[in-house]
Amino acid sequence: MVSLFLLLWLVPGAFLQEDCSVNSCHPELGDLMVGRANRLSASSTCGLNGPQNYCILGYLEDEKKCFICDSRQSYHLYNQESHRIENVITTFDPERKTKWWQSENGVHEVTIQLDLEALFQFSHLVLTFKSFRPAAMLVERSKDYGQTWKVFRYFAEDCAFHFPWVSLGPAKRIDEVICDDRYSSLEPSTEGEVVLKALDPSFNIDDPYTPHIQEQITLTNLRVKFTRLITLGDTLLQRKKRSPQVKYYYALYEMVVRGSCFCHGHASMCMPMGLLYPRRTNCERCQEFYNDAPWRPSSQTHPHVCRRCNCHGHSETCHFDMAQYQASGGVSGGVCDNCRHDRVGPHCELCRPYLYQDPRLSLDDPQGCIPCDCDATGSLENGLCDPVSGRCVCKENVGGERCDRCKFGFYGLSQEDPTGCQRCTCNFLGSVLTPYPCDQQTGQCVCQSLAVGPLCDECRPGYWGLGNTVYPCSPCNCDHGGAYSDTCSSVDGQCQCRPNMVNRRCSDPAPGYFLAGLDFYLYEAENAAPLYPTLQIVPRERTTDMPVTWTGPGFVRVLDGVGLRFTVDNLPESLDYQLVIRYEQEVRVTMAMKNNLKHKWKCVCVCAFLFFCVLLRCDGQTGTLLNSCAFWFCFFQMGLIPTIESVQDFCSQSEVDQFQRFRCFELDSEQRILPDVCEGLIRSLSARIHNGAMVCRCNLQGSHGPSCSKLGGRCDCKPNVIGRCCDSCAPLTYGFGPSGCAPCDCDPRGAIAELCDQVRGQCPCRREVGGRRCDQCLPGYFGFPLCRPCECNSLAELCDQHTGVCRDCRKHSTGDNCERCLDGYFGDPASREPCKPCLCPDTQSSGRFFARTCNRDSRSGSLTCDCLTGHTGARCDACAAGFYGQLTRPGDGCRVCVCNDNADLADPDACDSVTGECLRCRHNTHGAHCQNCKPGYYGNALSQDCRECSCDRRGTEVAQCPLGSRCFCDSLTGQCPCRSGVVGVLCDECADGFWNLQGGSGCQPCQCDPANSLSNHFFQVTGQCQCRAEFGGRRCDGCGENHFGNPDLQCVSCDCNMDGTDRPACDPFTGECLCRVGVMGIFCDECAPGYDQAFPACTPCHPCALLVANEVHDVHLDVQRMRTLVSRHSGQLKPEDGGRLRRMLEMQSKLDSLANLTGNSVPRFKAAENLFVRLLYCLTCLDIYFDVYPEILEKIRKHHADFLTDQKQVKEAERALEDSMDTRQEIKNRLANCNSLEEMEQLENKVKALSVVNLNEKVSIPLTALRLCPALVFWK
């Protein structure tokens, strides 16, 4: 009935749910326990097998403490003793406290488990106990229906004991497993709660669907494990009447598991919604045919709804494919299954092979696919076509709508050919392309005009570069001279080059080679043989402001009737050559030149590689060259220039005409810039005549590199270097070498000509002038360019070239003109008086000359020595103050005494004048050179920094630091000689493992007890070792503070209240607590009578009350002793003493209550005073009846007197302690006001002289008083 009601209530709500296609939906939280009694179980329940007794601890509602549990039947109104696990489900019953679940008695490990039908979201858990909460428990969860479990959290009163492997909270991460100690205490004894939240609210959560959050809040099973009952210790007792286990069990009023359906945001209730089409229990998948988008949980920003697949009506099922989804850019990922109507494709949008979409019908039409119309010979797969357009899929080389003909450039359509047709192999660059490159049936090529070959892939002879230009082939255009012929390679157009010719046309020389010009074969007139001896060779100097009109180093001067013989032996080929002569007229005269030409030539045929001579004669009568040769003429060169017409098969007539029209011959001979036409013909002519290019042969020393100009072969010469090969120096230069040639640079003031020797560079000089440039005087002369003889009084041959100062004066003379004597000599060389040696006290060559020079008095003629530093006396034969030396020994002299600035060298007695030993050292130094500090001092004597040794006498060896004298230390470092166990430069510290430097015998070893100390470390001032907790003493060889016993066996804690004890807190042998004044009790934890009862202050009451309390305490002790005596002598009493005994016992009872009579009020003080008078009376009576009591009372009075004496000494010790504290404070104040180092050193010595032992000797008190003065003992 209840289930039917819930179903009827939920169905209308389905129509009121929120729209989850717009926003994320989340079902409301509820108690997951409701309606799941059959899915709830417990491992232990009381009374399942029969009635079971149990008791309630601390039950005060009724006299009955124990009850019956009978859970064989479910709970109902008439069976309220049933405590099954389903009782914990919330029912909102007003009498819910009569209904609970309860485990069996004494069972520690009990499990409660909830098994859910599906995956749910868990929020929190609340357990309300009827009994004590468990001492230890844990909560687990499962996401796989109980296959595996993970712990949510541990709970325990003592996490370190019950779950030592788990860290104590708070959690550092949201998924960290911790132990919580807040829900396991004894209180309350009932209705205590245990709360577990799935997500700690202290953490911020941005996305609840992240994997680690879902791992934390989703579950299919929840299990609560109780592992330990809270007991009060009575379970260890053996009782026969009733077992204590009946009081200890788990009882649970209510268990609330708050959570919600886990629908991933796709539903607002726990039922299929039918709107977003998800399926499965937790909406974790999309429904069938709604797989066009990937399933994802809904979020606040996007609902992620499931979309319907689009199969165009050809399928009813589909599935999601991620590759398809990503390929579509996230638009569609649904793939249709089992397409009908001859359809294929992800959306059934394509037709099957050999069918295609009818363009007249839609994709949804069942008859939309029609057969392909393709030629099987030229199409793939025997007629396969495109499924959309119906276009045939042709073979690779086949075209046409039906694939029935070859493509352009192919021929021979065939069924067996996998590509359909063969490619035309005609070179399209050389073949005719219209209408086809080749015949489509046979493949025959049709070539263009300049192409040849079966494939039209070659050029005709004399052409090359098929298809490189707009023309089919290009002419070879090989160079006439650089190539052997006009044919070239049809591929790259490369001509066949002559030796050392490069590039395609063979028109350029290779690197390091050149092509000769027309005037290459020149013959210098200077090298010709004269026919008569009247021939004169004149070098010509170059000027920077005039152009050079000649070649070679100069010219040949000839006259009428004189001839030259030129030797020719280097012509390369037999040709017609034009003979050319270059000359100039030496003087300006009007001359009648033949044909008004500057050059005269005549064609001669010369055979190659033959030796022949050319004779050149100046004949005025015959007029070969000139009408008149009455003047001198300057001849430079003769040249043999080949004629272009004499070279067979070289060039065409048009090229010869161009050569003459552009005057190429005249321009080349005049060394002008040639037009391109002339340069090309000359280069080709040179390559033809010389069979290729000629090597440059540049001189490596005279040129900048091995390369030369391509035409003419001129090398790049270094400065002042000339010649085609850069192999000679230019006029007015010399010294051909790696840096070129240097200019002669002859000085015109001393040279007779500008030219110099081209090898040495020596210029021609005047008689008294010398030097390479003729720019200085010869030795023995000065004052260039006049060059006068040196003036040296006949005592030197050389003098300075510029100043005339004489050099190397002889006979001990010196001066600019050797006019005076050297130091150590006297005389007058200017007056022809020779220089003689000074005797100071001996000559310079003797090794005993100690003066700079000497002077002779012009009147008396006596000599006076000018002594060197450190010498004194008329003859410089003694050492001055501060100097020493053996003057009788040759080579010695007076040297300064080396006292390191620690002696007054002005003092004649500061050092020994012979040995140099320092005699009067200052600044606390000593030694032969005052180089060391005196004994008892240390430092750097060389820096005048010797300080007194400041050794600590307590730690220094006695022999090195005797009383009444200085201590001795290392003279450099100041290190004092320390005793054993003492370290430090001043021996003022104890070494590791030592202490008590103040003891007077050096430092003593600490000797910490290895078993009772924590380590070998200790306090060096007190020697106190670091003891373990239960041990004490300086060496940790005794029991520690608040401990007693034998340290060799065991030290036991006294358990004294430290606030109520003195120091030491207890007796080290008996363990008795030693209470301070005003405190009493076994553990010194309560105030004594006569003191305010507010512990631990225990302030004294009124002085009268304190006195009364003390007297009462003393009387109480006496009464205790009397009680002991009475019990001993009770058998000795007479019959008539019975009444007295009764009165004494009554007085004893009154004395027992005396302690309670003292108070702060005046009446009580008076009552106590009256009672004290009566006590005195009773004591008098007791003295009469008992003879033994006087002796006891006498002892009491004696102890009391001793106590007063001890108290007096204690007060004196306290005053001494206060004085010591005042002294320390005064020392601190003085330390704060100390400014000078001297005061600090004095204060340091005073502090070091302080000794705890001496202070203890001054405070001499009996041993019995030490127990009453803990502060003093502690301070010690």
JSON list of N, CA and C in Angstrom, two decimals, residues 412-430:
[
{"chain": "A", "resi": 412, "resn": "GLY", "atom": "N", "xyz": [46.57, 3.76, -76.55]},
{"chain": "A", "resi": 412, "resn": "GLY", "atom": "CA", "xyz": [46.43, 2.31, -76.47]},
{"chain": "A", "resi": 412, "resn": "GLY", "atom": "C", "xyz": [45.53, 1.84, -75.35]},
{"chain": "A", "resi": 413, "resn": "LEU", "atom": "N", "xyz": [44.20, 2.17, -75.35]},
{"chain": "A", "resi": 413, "resn": "LEU", "atom": "CA", "xyz": [43.26, 1.72, -74.33]},
{"chain": "A", "resi": 413, "resn": "LEU", "atom": "C", "xyz": [43.17, 0.20, -74.38]},
{"chain": "A", "resi": 414, "resn": "SER", "atom": "N", "xyz": [43.32, -0.43, -73.15]},
{"chain": "A", "resi": 414, "resn": "SER", "atom": "CA", "xyz": [43.37, -1.90, -73.08]},
{"chain": "A", "resi": 414, "resn": "SER", "atom": "C", "xyz": [42.72, -2.36, -71.78]},
{"chain": "A", "resi": 415, "resn": "GLN", "atom": "N", "xyz": [42.01, -3.50, -71.87]},
{"chain": "A", "resi": 415, "resn": "GLN", "atom": "CA", "xyz": [41.37, -4.09, -70.69]},
{"chain": "A", "resi": 415, "resn": "GLN", "atom": "C", "xyz": [42.41, -4.68, -69.75]},
{"chain": "A", "resi": 416, "resn": "GLU", "atom": "N", "xyz": [43.49, -5.23, -70.28]},
{"chain": "A", "resi": 416, "resn": "GLU", "atom": "CA", "xyz": [44.50, -5.88, -69.46]},
{"chain": "A", "resi": 416, "resn": "GLU", "atom": "C", "xyz": [45.40, -4.88, -68.73]},
{"chain": "A", "resi": 417, "resn": "ASP", "atom": "N", "xyz": [45.53, -3.70, -69.27]},
{"chain": "A", "resi": 417, "resn": "ASP", "atom": "CA", "xyz": [46.41, -2.69, -68.64]},
{"chain": "A", "resi": 417, "resn": "ASP", "atom": "C", "xyz": [45.75, -2.17, -67.37]},
{"chain": "A", "resi": 418, "resn": "PRO", "atom": "N", "xyz": [46.42, -2.32, -66.21]},
{"chain": "A", "resi": 418, "resn": "PRO", "atom": "CA", "xyz": [45.78, -1.86, -64.97]},
{"chain": "A", "resi": 418, "resn": "PRO", "atom": "C", "xyz": [45.59, -0.35, -64.94]},
{"chain": "A", "resi": 419, "resn": "THR", "atom": "N", "xyz": [46.41, 0.40, -65.70]},
{"chain": "A", "resi": 419, "resn": "THR", "atom": "CA", "xyz": [46.22, 1.85, -65.75]},
{"chain": "A", "resi": 419, "resn": "THR", "atom": "C", "xyz": [45.38, 2.28, -66.95]},
{"chain": "A", "resi": 420, "resn": "GLY", "atom": "N", "xyz": [45.00, 1.35, -67.82]},
{"chain": "A", "resi": 420, "resn": "GLY", "atom": "CA", "xyz": [44.12, 1.63, -68.95]},
{"chain": "A", "resi": 420, "resn": "GLY", "atom": "C", "xyz": [44.86, 1.99, -70.21]},
{"chain": "A", "resi": 421, "resn": "CYS", "atom": "N", "xyz": [45.77, 2.96, -70.18]},
{"chain": "A", "resi": 421, "resn": "CYS", "atom": "CA", "xyz": [46.50, 3.44, -71.35]},
{"chain": "A", "resi": 421, "resn": "CYS", "atom": "C", "xyz": [47.96, 3.63, -71.00]},
{"chain": "A", "resi": 422, "resn": "GLN", "atom": "N", "xyz": [48.79, 3.61, -72.06]},
{"chain": "A", "resi": 422, "resn": "GLN", "atom": "CA", "xyz": [50.22, 3.85, -71.88]},
{"chain": "A", "resi": 422, "resn": "GLN", "atom": "C", "xyz": [50.53, 5.32, -72.12]},
{"chain": "A", "resi": 423, "resn": "ARG", "atom": "N", "xyz": [51.53, 5.81, -71.38]},
{"chain": "A", "resi": 423, "resn": "ARG", "atom": "CA", "xyz": [51.92, 7.21, -71.51]},
{"chain": "A", "resi": 423, "resn": "ARG", "atom": "C", "xyz": [52.70, 7.42, -72.80]},
{"chain": "A", "resi": 424, "resn": "CYS", "atom": "N", "xyz": [52.39, 8.55, -73.51]},
{"chain": "A", "resi": 424, "resn": "CYS", "atom": "CA", "xyz": [53.20, 8.95, -74.65]},
{"chain": "A", "resi": 424, "resn": "CYS", "atom": "C", "xyz": [54.57, 9.35, -74.17]},
{"chain": "A", "resi": 425, "resn": "THR", "atom": "N", "xyz": [55.61, 8.74, -74.73]},
{"chain": "A", "resi": 425, "resn": "THR", "atom": "CA", "xyz": [56.98, 9.03, -74.30]},
{"chain": "A", "resi": 425, "resn": "THR", "atom": "C", "xyz": [57.61, 10.15, -75.08]},
{"chain": "A", "resi": 426, "resn": "CYS", "atom": "N", "xyz": [56.86, 10.83, -75.92]},
{"chain": "A", "resi": 426, "resn": "CYS", "atom": "CA", "xyz": [57.41, 11.95, -76.70]},
{"chain": "A", "resi": 426, "resn": "CYS", "atom": "C", "xyz": [57.79, 13.08, -75.76]},
{"chain": "A", "resi": 427, "resn": "ASN", "atom": "N", "xyz": [58.92, 13.70, -76.06]},
{"chain": "A", "resi": 427, "resn": "ASN", "atom": "CA", "xyz": [59.32, 14.89, -75.32]},
{"chain": "A", "resi": 427, "resn": "ASN", "atom": "C", "xyz": [58.43, 16.04, -75.76]},
{"chain": "A", "resi": 428, "resn": "PHE", "atom": "N", "xyz": [57.62, 16.52, -74.88]},
{"chain": "A", "resi": 428, "resn": "PHE", "atom": "CA", "xyz": [56.65, 17.54, -75.27]},
{"chain": "A", "resi": 428, "resn": "PHE", "atom": "C", "xyz": [57.31, 18.84, -75.66]},
{"chain": "A", "resi": 429, "resn": "LEU", "atom": "N", "xyz": [58.58, 19.03, -75.26]},
{"chain": "A", "resi": 429, "resn": "LEU", "atom": "CA", "xyz": [59.27, 20.25, -75.62]},
{"chain": "A", "resi": 429, "resn": "LEU", "atom": "C", "xyz": [59.74, 20.22, -77.07]},
{"chain": "A", "resi": 430, "resn": "GLY", "atom": "N", "xyz": [59.93, 19.01, -77.56]},
{"chain": "A", "resi": 430, "resn": "GLY", "atom": "CA", "xyz": [60.40, 18.92, -78.95]},
{"chain": "A", "resi": 430, "resn": "GLY", "atom": "C", "xyz": [59.38, 18.37, -79.91]}
]
